[in-house]
Protein backbone atom coordinates (compact mmCIF):
# COMPACT_ATOMS: atom_id res chain seq x y z
CA MET A 1 1.37 -86.73 68.38
CA THR A 2 -0.62 -83.62 69.31
CA ASP A 3 -4.27 -82.80 68.78
CA VAL A 4 -4.24 -79.26 70.21
CA PRO A 5 -6.98 -77.10 68.62
CA ARG A 6 -5.26 -74.40 66.60
CA VAL A 7 -5.53 -71.62 64.05
CA VAL A 8 -3.01 -69.55 62.14
CA LEU A 9 -3.90 -65.86 61.99
CA SER A 10 -2.58 -64.09 58.90
CA ALA A 11 -3.38 -61.19 56.56
CA PRO A 12 -3.04 -60.09 52.94
CA SER A 13 -0.05 -57.95 53.98
CA SER A 14 1.43 -56.18 56.98
CA GLY A 15 -0.71 -53.53 58.63
CA HIS A 16 -4.09 -55.27 58.68
CA GLY A 17 -4.13 -55.68 62.48
CA THR A 18 -3.08 -59.30 62.83
CA GLY A 19 -0.96 -58.61 65.91
CA ALA A 20 -3.69 -56.80 67.84
CA VAL A 21 -6.32 -59.40 66.95
CA SER A 22 -3.97 -62.24 67.94
CA LEU A 23 -3.33 -60.72 71.35
CA GLY A 24 -7.00 -60.01 71.80
CA LEU A 25 -8.01 -63.57 70.98
CA LEU A 26 -5.54 -65.09 73.41
CA ALA A 27 -6.45 -62.62 76.15
CA ALA A 28 -10.19 -63.18 75.64
CA LEU A 29 -9.86 -66.97 75.82
CA THR A 30 -7.53 -66.75 78.82
CA ASP A 31 -10.16 -64.63 80.55
CA ARG A 32 -12.58 -67.52 79.98
CA GLY A 33 -10.22 -69.78 81.91
CA MET A 34 -8.97 -71.68 78.86
CA PRO A 35 -5.28 -72.67 78.77
CA VAL A 36 -3.87 -71.19 75.55
CA ALA A 37 -0.51 -70.92 73.80
CA GLY A 38 0.82 -68.27 71.40
CA PHE A 39 3.40 -68.52 68.61
CA LYS A 40 4.87 -66.05 66.14
CA VAL A 41 6.05 -66.95 62.64
CA GLY A 42 9.51 -65.51 62.00
CA PRO A 43 12.26 -64.15 64.25
CA ASP A 44 10.22 -61.48 66.07
CA GLN A 45 10.84 -61.97 69.79
CA VAL A 46 8.80 -58.85 70.59
CA ASP A 47 5.54 -60.17 69.16
CA ALA A 48 6.24 -63.57 70.72
CA ALA A 49 6.75 -61.95 74.13
CA TYR A 50 3.39 -60.15 73.96
CA LEU A 51 1.67 -63.34 72.82
CA GLY A 52 3.13 -64.98 75.91
CA LEU A 53 1.82 -62.16 78.09
CA ALA A 54 -1.67 -62.61 76.64
CA ALA A 55 -1.52 -66.39 77.01
CA GLY A 56 -0.01 -66.53 80.48
CA ARG A 57 2.74 -68.88 79.29
CA ALA A 58 5.88 -68.45 77.21
CA GLY A 59 5.29 -67.13 73.70
CA ARG A 60 7.52 -68.79 71.12
CA THR A 61 8.78 -68.07 67.63
CA LEU A 62 8.40 -70.53 64.76
CA ASP A 63 11.02 -69.50 62.23
CA PRO A 64 11.77 -72.00 59.44
CA ARG A 65 14.93 -70.11 58.48
CA LEU A 66 16.39 -70.17 61.99
CA VAL A 67 15.39 -73.65 63.13
CA GLY A 68 14.79 -75.49 59.84
CA PRO A 69 11.35 -76.36 58.40
CA GLU A 70 11.56 -79.86 59.87
CA ARG A 71 11.53 -78.48 63.45
CA ILE A 72 8.43 -76.27 63.09
CA ALA A 73 5.82 -78.92 63.93
CA PRO A 74 7.88 -80.51 66.76
CA LEU A 75 8.53 -77.10 68.36
CA PHE A 76 4.85 -76.24 68.08
CA ALA A 77 3.82 -79.55 69.64
CA TYR A 78 6.25 -78.99 72.51
CA GLY A 79 5.19 -75.40 73.15
CA ALA A 80 1.45 -76.14 72.89
CA ASP A 81 1.50 -79.11 75.25
CA GLY A 82 -1.41 -78.91 77.66
CA ALA A 83 -3.14 -76.03 75.85
CA GLY A 84 -6.81 -76.08 74.93
CA PHE A 85 -6.16 -73.68 72.05
CA ALA A 86 -3.05 -72.52 70.21
CA LEU A 87 -2.75 -69.45 68.02
CA VAL A 88 0.03 -68.87 65.51
CA GLN A 89 0.43 -65.25 64.46
CA GLY A 90 1.74 -64.91 60.93
CA THR A 91 4.26 -62.48 59.52
CA MET A 92 3.83 -60.07 56.60
CA GLY A 93 1.34 -61.37 54.02
CA LEU A 94 0.15 -64.96 54.05
CA TYR A 95 2.35 -66.06 51.13
CA ASP A 96 5.29 -63.69 51.72
CA SER A 97 8.88 -64.61 52.56
CA VAL A 98 11.69 -62.16 53.26
CA ALA A 99 14.22 -64.41 51.53
CA GLY A 100 12.01 -65.37 48.59
CA ARG A 101 11.33 -68.90 49.86
CA PRO A 102 7.53 -68.91 50.31
CA GLU A 103 7.30 -72.65 49.77
CA SER A 104 9.12 -73.26 53.06
CA GLU A 105 9.35 -69.99 55.02
CA SER A 106 6.03 -68.15 54.58
CA THR A 107 3.13 -68.14 57.01
CA ALA A 108 1.27 -70.33 54.51
CA ALA A 109 4.10 -72.88 54.65
CA VAL A 110 3.97 -72.93 58.44
CA ALA A 111 0.18 -73.36 58.39
CA THR A 112 0.55 -76.28 55.99
CA ALA A 113 3.24 -77.89 58.15
CA LEU A 114 0.94 -77.58 61.16
CA ARG A 115 -2.13 -78.82 59.26
CA SER A 116 -3.87 -75.77 60.63
CA PRO A 117 -6.78 -73.69 59.36
CA VAL A 118 -5.94 -70.08 58.51
CA VAL A 119 -8.08 -67.11 59.52
CA LEU A 120 -7.35 -64.01 57.48
CA VAL A 121 -7.54 -60.60 59.18
CA VAL A 122 -8.54 -58.06 56.54
CA ASP A 123 -8.48 -54.27 56.91
CA VAL A 124 -11.65 -53.29 55.04
CA ALA A 125 -11.59 -49.56 55.78
CA ALA A 126 -11.40 -48.73 52.07
CA MET A 127 -13.06 -51.85 50.70
CA GLY A 128 -16.52 -53.03 49.75
CA GLN A 129 -17.62 -56.07 47.76
CA SER A 130 -14.06 -56.45 46.47
CA VAL A 131 -13.23 -58.14 49.76
CA ALA A 132 -14.80 -61.30 48.32
CA ALA A 133 -12.47 -61.28 45.32
CA LEU A 134 -9.46 -60.66 47.55
CA VAL A 135 -10.24 -63.48 49.97
CA HIS A 136 -11.29 -65.87 47.21
CA GLY A 137 -7.94 -65.24 45.51
CA PHE A 138 -6.02 -66.06 48.68
CA ARG A 139 -8.07 -69.23 49.13
CA ALA A 140 -7.58 -70.38 45.52
CA TYR A 141 -3.88 -69.54 45.26
CA ASP A 142 -2.69 -72.68 47.07
CA ASP A 143 -4.87 -75.78 47.09
CA GLU A 144 -2.91 -77.20 50.04
CA LEU A 145 -3.85 -74.26 52.24
CA TRP A 146 -6.93 -74.43 54.45
CA LEU A 147 -8.48 -70.95 54.58
CA GLY A 148 -11.11 -71.28 57.29
CA GLY A 149 -12.53 -67.76 57.28
CA VAL A 150 -11.87 -64.10 57.99
CA ILE A 151 -12.02 -61.46 60.70
CA LEU A 152 -12.86 -58.00 59.39
CA ASN A 153 -11.00 -55.01 60.81
CA ARG A 154 -11.76 -51.29 60.65
CA VAL A 155 -15.36 -51.72 59.55
CA ALA A 156 -17.01 -48.33 59.10
CA SER A 157 -20.63 -48.99 60.10
CA PRO A 158 -23.33 -51.65 60.48
CA ARG A 159 -24.31 -51.09 56.86
CA HIS A 160 -20.70 -51.55 55.74
CA GLU A 161 -20.47 -54.75 57.78
CA ALA A 162 -23.65 -56.16 56.25
CA LEU A 163 -22.36 -55.44 52.74
CA LEU A 164 -19.05 -57.20 53.48
CA ARG A 165 -20.71 -60.22 55.07
CA GLU A 166 -23.07 -60.62 52.12
CA ALA A 167 -20.19 -60.49 49.62
CA LEU A 168 -18.18 -63.07 51.55
CA ASP A 169 -21.21 -65.30 52.01
CA ASP A 170 -21.56 -65.39 48.22
CA VAL A 171 -18.13 -67.05 47.96
CA GLY A 172 -18.66 -69.30 50.98
CA VAL A 173 -16.17 -67.68 53.36
CA PRO A 174 -17.20 -67.53 57.04
CA VAL A 175 -16.82 -64.27 58.96
CA TYR A 176 -15.81 -64.79 62.58
CA GLY A 177 -15.95 -61.18 63.67
CA ALA A 178 -15.99 -57.55 62.63
CA LEU A 179 -14.18 -54.79 64.50
CA ARG A 180 -14.97 -51.10 64.08
CA ARG A 181 -12.25 -48.59 63.28
CA HIS A 182 -11.90 -47.44 66.89
CA GLU A 183 -11.96 -50.86 68.57
CA LEU A 184 -8.27 -51.79 68.22
CA PRO A 185 -6.50 -48.62 69.36
CA PRO A 186 -2.69 -48.50 69.75
CA VAL A 187 -2.63 -49.44 73.43
CA LEU A 188 0.74 -51.21 73.78
CA PRO A 189 4.04 -49.60 74.79
CA ALA A 190 6.12 -48.21 71.92
CA ARG A 191 7.84 -50.80 69.77
CA ARG A 192 11.27 -49.31 70.53
CA TYR A 193 11.08 -50.81 74.03
CA GLY A 194 11.14 -54.27 72.49
CA THR A 195 10.46 -57.18 74.83
CA GLY A 196 11.29 -54.98 77.84
CA PRO A 197 7.74 -54.12 78.97
CA VAL A 198 6.76 -57.81 78.95
CA VAL A 199 9.94 -59.12 80.58
CA ARG A 200 9.76 -56.40 83.24
CA ALA A 201 6.02 -56.98 83.85
CA ASP A 202 5.14 -53.35 83.16
CA ALA A 203 1.56 -52.46 84.02
CA ASP A 204 1.07 -50.58 80.73
CA ALA A 205 1.75 -53.75 78.73
CA GLU A 206 -0.66 -55.79 80.84
CA ARG A 207 -3.39 -53.13 80.57
CA GLY A 208 -2.93 -52.90 76.81
CA VAL A 209 -3.30 -56.64 76.29
CA ARG A 210 -6.34 -56.73 78.56
CA ARG A 211 -7.94 -53.90 76.55
CA LEU A 212 -7.44 -55.82 73.29
CA GLY A 213 -8.96 -58.91 74.89
CA GLU A 214 -12.07 -56.96 75.82
CA ALA A 215 -12.43 -55.60 72.29
CA VAL A 216 -12.10 -59.01 70.67
CA ALA A 217 -14.41 -60.71 73.16
CA ALA A 218 -17.11 -58.19 72.27
CA THR A 219 -16.79 -58.51 68.50
CA VAL A 220 -15.51 -61.99 67.57
CA ASP A 221 -17.56 -65.19 67.76
CA LEU A 222 -15.14 -67.11 69.95
CA ASP A 223 -17.23 -70.27 70.02
CA ARG A 224 -17.32 -70.55 66.22
CA LEU A 225 -13.60 -69.85 66.05
CA LEU A 226 -12.91 -72.56 68.61
CA ALA A 227 -15.02 -74.99 66.58
CA LEU A 228 -12.81 -74.26 63.57
CA ALA A 229 -9.67 -74.75 65.69
CA ARG A 230 -10.96 -78.08 66.99
CA SER A 231 -11.45 -79.35 63.46
CA ALA A 232 -7.68 -79.32 62.87
CA PRO A 233 -6.40 -82.91 62.57
CA ALA A 234 -3.84 -84.39 64.92
CA LEU A 235 -0.19 -83.72 64.18
CA THR A 236 1.68 -87.01 63.99
CA VAL A 237 5.05 -85.67 65.08
CA GLU A 238 7.20 -86.21 68.12
CA PRO A 239 7.36 -83.00 70.17
CA TRP A 240 10.74 -81.31 70.34
CA SER A 241 12.59 -81.90 73.58
CA PRO A 242 15.40 -79.95 75.23
CA GLU A 243 16.72 -83.19 76.69
CA PRO A 244 19.82 -84.45 74.84
CA ALA A 245 18.95 -87.50 72.78
CA ASP A 246 22.36 -89.17 72.86
CA ALA A 247 23.81 -88.18 76.21
CA PRO A 248 23.25 -89.30 79.81
CA GLN A 249 21.21 -87.13 82.12
CA PRO A 250 23.40 -84.56 83.91
CA SER A 251 24.37 -85.46 87.44
CA GLY A 252 26.49 -83.94 90.13
CA GLU A 253 27.18 -80.22 90.34
CA ARG A 254 24.72 -77.91 88.58
CA PRO A 255 26.53 -74.66 87.78
CA VAL A 256 24.56 -71.44 88.22
CA VAL A 257 24.01 -69.71 84.86
CA ALA A 258 22.69 -66.16 85.03
CA LEU A 259 20.16 -65.49 82.25
CA ALA A 260 19.39 -61.84 81.53
CA GLY A 261 15.71 -61.07 81.96
CA GLY A 262 13.17 -59.81 84.46
CA PRO A 263 10.37 -60.95 86.73
CA ALA A 264 8.24 -62.15 83.79
CA GLY A 265 10.80 -63.87 81.58
CA ALA A 266 14.12 -63.65 79.80
CA TYR A 267 15.52 -61.75 76.83
CA SER A 268 16.26 -65.11 75.20
CA HIS A 269 14.02 -67.56 73.38
CA PRO A 270 12.26 -69.75 76.01
CA GLU A 271 14.07 -72.80 74.64
CA THR A 272 17.41 -71.31 75.75
CA ALA A 273 16.64 -71.70 79.46
CA GLU A 274 15.07 -75.11 78.84
CA LEU A 275 18.17 -76.34 77.01
CA LEU A 276 20.46 -74.99 79.73
CA ARG A 277 18.51 -76.79 82.45
CA ALA A 278 18.49 -80.00 80.44
CA ALA A 279 22.26 -79.68 80.01
CA GLY A 280 22.72 -79.53 83.77
CA ALA A 281 22.61 -75.83 84.67
CA GLU A 282 20.74 -74.08 87.43
CA VAL A 283 19.29 -71.10 85.56
CA VAL A 284 18.79 -67.92 87.60
CA THR A 285 17.30 -64.76 86.13
CA LEU A 286 19.42 -61.60 86.24
CA ASP A 287 17.74 -58.23 85.67
CA PRO A 288 20.48 -56.08 84.08
CA LEU A 289 18.49 -52.91 84.75
CA ARG A 290 17.78 -53.46 88.46
CA ASP A 291 20.02 -56.14 89.97
CA GLU A 292 23.30 -54.76 91.29
CA ALA A 293 25.03 -58.13 91.60
CA LEU A 294 25.20 -61.42 89.77
CA PRO A 295 23.29 -64.35 91.29
CA ALA A 296 25.18 -66.01 94.13
CA GLY A 297 27.66 -68.52 92.76
CA ALA A 298 27.10 -67.54 89.12
CA ARG A 299 29.63 -69.24 86.85
CA ALA A 300 28.29 -68.06 83.48
CA LEU A 301 26.13 -65.36 81.96
CA VAL A 302 23.82 -65.39 78.92
CA VAL A 303 22.35 -62.18 77.50
CA GLY A 304 19.76 -62.95 74.84
CA GLY A 305 18.97 -61.02 71.70
CA GLY A 306 15.69 -59.62 73.02
CA LEU A 307 17.42 -57.04 75.24
CA PRO A 308 16.43 -53.66 73.73
CA GLU A 309 19.03 -51.03 72.80
CA THR A 310 16.58 -48.46 74.20
CA TYR A 311 17.63 -49.21 77.77
CA ALA A 312 21.22 -48.06 77.27
CA GLU A 313 21.01 -45.37 79.97
CA GLN A 314 19.68 -47.78 82.58
CA LEU A 315 22.29 -50.39 81.68
CA SER A 316 25.05 -47.82 82.00
CA ALA A 317 23.72 -46.42 85.28
CA ASN A 318 23.88 -49.87 86.93
CA ARG A 319 27.61 -49.52 87.54
CA ARG A 320 27.88 -52.20 90.24
CA LEU A 321 26.51 -54.85 87.90
CA CYS A 322 28.72 -53.63 85.04
CA ILE A 323 31.76 -54.10 87.27
CA ALA A 324 30.56 -57.57 88.33
CA VAL A 325 30.03 -58.64 84.71
CA ALA A 326 33.49 -57.37 83.76
CA GLU A 327 35.03 -59.31 86.62
CA LEU A 328 33.17 -62.49 85.64
CA ALA A 329 34.53 -62.18 82.10
CA ARG A 330 38.06 -61.34 83.24
CA SER A 331 38.09 -64.39 85.51
CA GLY A 332 37.63 -66.61 82.45
CA ARG A 333 34.02 -67.57 83.10
CA PRO A 334 31.81 -68.03 80.01
CA VAL A 335 29.72 -65.08 78.87
CA ILE A 336 27.47 -65.24 75.80
CA ALA A 337 26.03 -61.91 74.62
CA GLU A 338 23.66 -61.71 71.65
CA GLY A 339 22.18 -58.65 69.95
CA ALA A 340 22.31 -55.58 72.20
CA GLY A 341 24.11 -57.67 74.81
CA LEU A 342 27.22 -57.08 72.70
CA LEU A 343 26.79 -53.32 73.23
CA TRP A 344 26.46 -53.81 76.99
CA LEU A 345 29.85 -55.51 77.05
CA ALA A 346 31.50 -52.68 75.10
CA ARG A 347 33.54 -49.87 76.59
CA GLU A 348 30.82 -47.32 75.91
CA LEU A 349 27.67 -46.67 73.89
CA ASP A 350 27.01 -43.12 72.67
CA GLY A 351 29.33 -41.84 75.37
CA LEU A 352 27.71 -43.85 78.15
CA PRO A 353 30.10 -46.19 80.00
CA MET A 354 29.19 -49.87 79.73
CA CYS A 355 30.85 -53.01 81.12
CA GLY A 356 34.20 -52.53 79.40
CA VAL A 357 34.69 -56.21 78.65
CA LEU A 358 35.36 -55.41 74.99
CA ASP A 359 37.68 -52.67 73.74
CA ALA A 360 35.06 -51.26 71.40
CA VAL A 361 32.68 -48.31 71.21
CA GLY A 362 29.03 -48.40 70.17
CA THR A 363 27.14 -45.72 68.28
CA VAL A 364 23.40 -45.58 67.58
CA ARG A 365 22.63 -44.62 63.98
CA ASP A 366 19.47 -43.83 62.06
CA GLY A 367 17.75 -46.83 60.52
CA LEU A 368 17.89 -50.51 61.31
CA VAL A 369 20.11 -53.33 60.14
CA VAL A 370 17.69 -56.24 59.70
CA GLY A 371 18.11 -59.63 58.09
CA TYR A 372 19.23 -63.23 58.25
CA ARG A 373 22.86 -64.28 57.99
CA THR A 374 24.29 -67.73 57.40
CA ALA A 375 27.51 -67.46 59.37
CA THR A 376 30.59 -69.59 59.92
CA ALA A 377 32.41 -69.56 63.24
CA VAL A 378 35.88 -68.08 62.79
CA THR A 379 37.22 -68.94 66.24
CA ASP A 380 36.72 -71.84 68.64
CA SER A 381 34.46 -70.54 71.38
CA VAL A 382 31.95 -71.47 74.04
CA VAL A 383 29.26 -71.19 71.33
CA ALA A 384 30.74 -73.23 68.50
CA ALA A 385 33.86 -74.86 67.13
CA ALA A 386 35.64 -73.01 64.34
CA GLY A 387 34.08 -73.90 60.99
CA THR A 388 30.58 -74.48 62.40
CA THR A 389 27.83 -72.90 60.29
CA VAL A 390 24.71 -71.38 61.84
CA THR A 391 21.85 -69.19 60.66
CA GLY A 392 21.04 -66.18 62.80
CA HIS A 393 19.06 -62.97 62.66
CA LYS A 394 20.25 -59.39 63.06
CA GLN A 395 18.13 -56.40 64.03
CA HIS A 396 19.90 -53.38 65.45
CA ALA A 397 20.40 -49.64 65.07
CA ALA A 398 23.68 -49.40 66.96
CA VAL A 399 27.02 -50.41 65.46
CA LEU A 400 30.29 -51.22 67.16
CA THR A 401 33.75 -49.91 66.29
CA PRO A 402 35.68 -52.03 65.65
CA ARG A 403 33.15 -54.45 64.23
CA ALA A 404 35.22 -57.47 65.33
CA GLY A 405 38.07 -58.25 67.66
CA ASP A 406 41.39 -59.95 66.96
CA ARG A 407 39.47 -63.24 67.32
CA PRO A 408 36.17 -62.65 65.49
CA ALA A 409 33.06 -64.64 66.25
CA TRP A 410 31.60 -65.01 62.73
CA ARG A 411 32.09 -64.37 59.07
CA TRP A 412 29.57 -64.58 56.23
CA GLU A 413 29.47 -64.06 52.52
CA GLY A 414 29.53 -60.41 51.52
CA GLY A 415 30.43 -59.12 54.98
CA ASN A 416 33.48 -58.48 57.11
CA PRO A 417 34.17 -60.62 60.18
CA GLU A 418 31.87 -59.74 63.10
CA GLY A 419 31.79 -60.20 66.83
CA PHE A 420 34.29 -60.94 69.56
CA VAL A 421 35.76 -64.05 71.16
CA ARG A 422 37.89 -63.21 74.18
CA GLN A 423 38.80 -65.90 76.73
CA ALA A 424 35.39 -67.52 77.33
CA VAL A 425 33.40 -64.50 76.10
CA HIS A 426 31.39 -64.77 72.88
CA ALA A 427 29.67 -61.52 71.86
CA SER A 428 27.88 -60.80 68.60
CA GLN A 429 24.85 -58.99 67.24
CA LEU A 430 23.88 -62.17 65.40
CA VAL A 431 21.07 -64.01 67.21
CA PRO A 432 20.70 -67.75 66.47
CA HIS A 433 17.92 -69.91 67.85
CA TRP A 434 19.38 -72.41 70.30
CA ALA A 435 16.77 -75.06 69.47
CA ALA A 436 18.56 -75.48 66.14
CA HIS A 437 21.93 -75.66 67.88
CA PRO A 438 21.35 -77.45 71.21
CA GLY A 439 25.06 -78.10 71.56
CA VAL A 440 25.54 -74.46 72.61
CA ALA A 441 23.92 -75.17 75.96
CA ALA A 442 26.08 -78.23 76.56
CA ARG A 443 29.25 -76.31 75.63
CA LEU A 444 28.31 -73.48 77.98
CA VAL A 445 27.62 -75.79 80.91
CA ALA A 446 30.86 -77.68 80.32
CA ALA A 447 32.76 -74.38 80.25
CA ALA A 448 31.03 -73.25 83.44
CA LEU A 449 32.14 -76.45 85.20
CA ALA A 450 35.69 -76.31 83.89
CA PRO A 451 38.49 -74.84 86.01
CA VAL A 452 39.08 -71.15 85.30
CA GLY A 453 41.35 -70.79 82.27
CA ALA A 454 40.35 -74.14 80.75
CA SER A 455 37.43 -72.73 78.72
CA ALA A 456 37.66 -71.98 74.99
């Protein structure tokens, strides 16, 4: 059971400023000395990373498609443990779902599962009294949803604010704050850098989050918002745990697993490292942009899906580490590469030499490939036995030629086989969430402990 005070921050649609307000709220409360936790609905590791930066603890995704609706509340309870306030940042509009499953995969569905009040961020730059009709409609659309109030964004003037507050008061909707048009400027590093600025502890990212915290602290009634959060009832669920439920605690040798990241975190979901440790690994961070050697004694490598394609030049320039990664793979040690990690293992990317583990060439194209895939493992590997079905997410601009090796990693309906399985290497642009597939960590640790050549 968890009784952490909480709110879900959402909006009528994308573009209303939910992300900036979420970061500002967490930063403002952290500055007060309150322990807080941040979560992002959906697969977006970038937003989750910045929420973690603002909160001072790991930001986590809550994606019903990737982990299953039944794991949302347990994962939240686990990630919010010890917090005095938890904020869940929504995705798209409150009732939207990419796959057309709003009853289970929308922000509204997550809020209902968490028994959490929702605060709607509304861009009112071109709106007057109609804001009341808009918000009333969102409140009335689902009688299971608890719409606790709004935060107004891009308010033009004190007179405009008074008009909006009066209209919302008429329909009984509390206003927790009003931000002027200039008060949430674009202060964060460009989106193309992905989780990199957070993982690498870049000063620009830290300054940007701090600036948003100052803006929100000056314009939002934090005490009233906290009172709303504290009115959320207790969640009667058992928190998720990385510890295996039906296996003895690991004992004996703890193999060193290198996890790609930086001084402030990893390019993987936080649960990946937690599952690896619970399975018996000693997890050591490897910075693929700066470290010239693998951690001492490393017997496996994991490159998570949050590694941005943007850092291709830096990855290529780190030739000593590329050679070390290639040697680790050639020796038969397990290597799991997700997302852009696949490109790092290729022979080259846009003419830049990479690790050369895979006989394939990457090319960056215009546009993004984005979406969920329900995939079946084609080949026995360190990730899964052949025939295993997983749901993952893809988001990439670069493509690899060939798309798959002689032993592909995955296949899915409507697509050609994808990814590479070579000795104990598993490389694919598909990014699953390990919390839904905890056996991956156990398989990896077992492969790391096995004699060279005995891995899948």
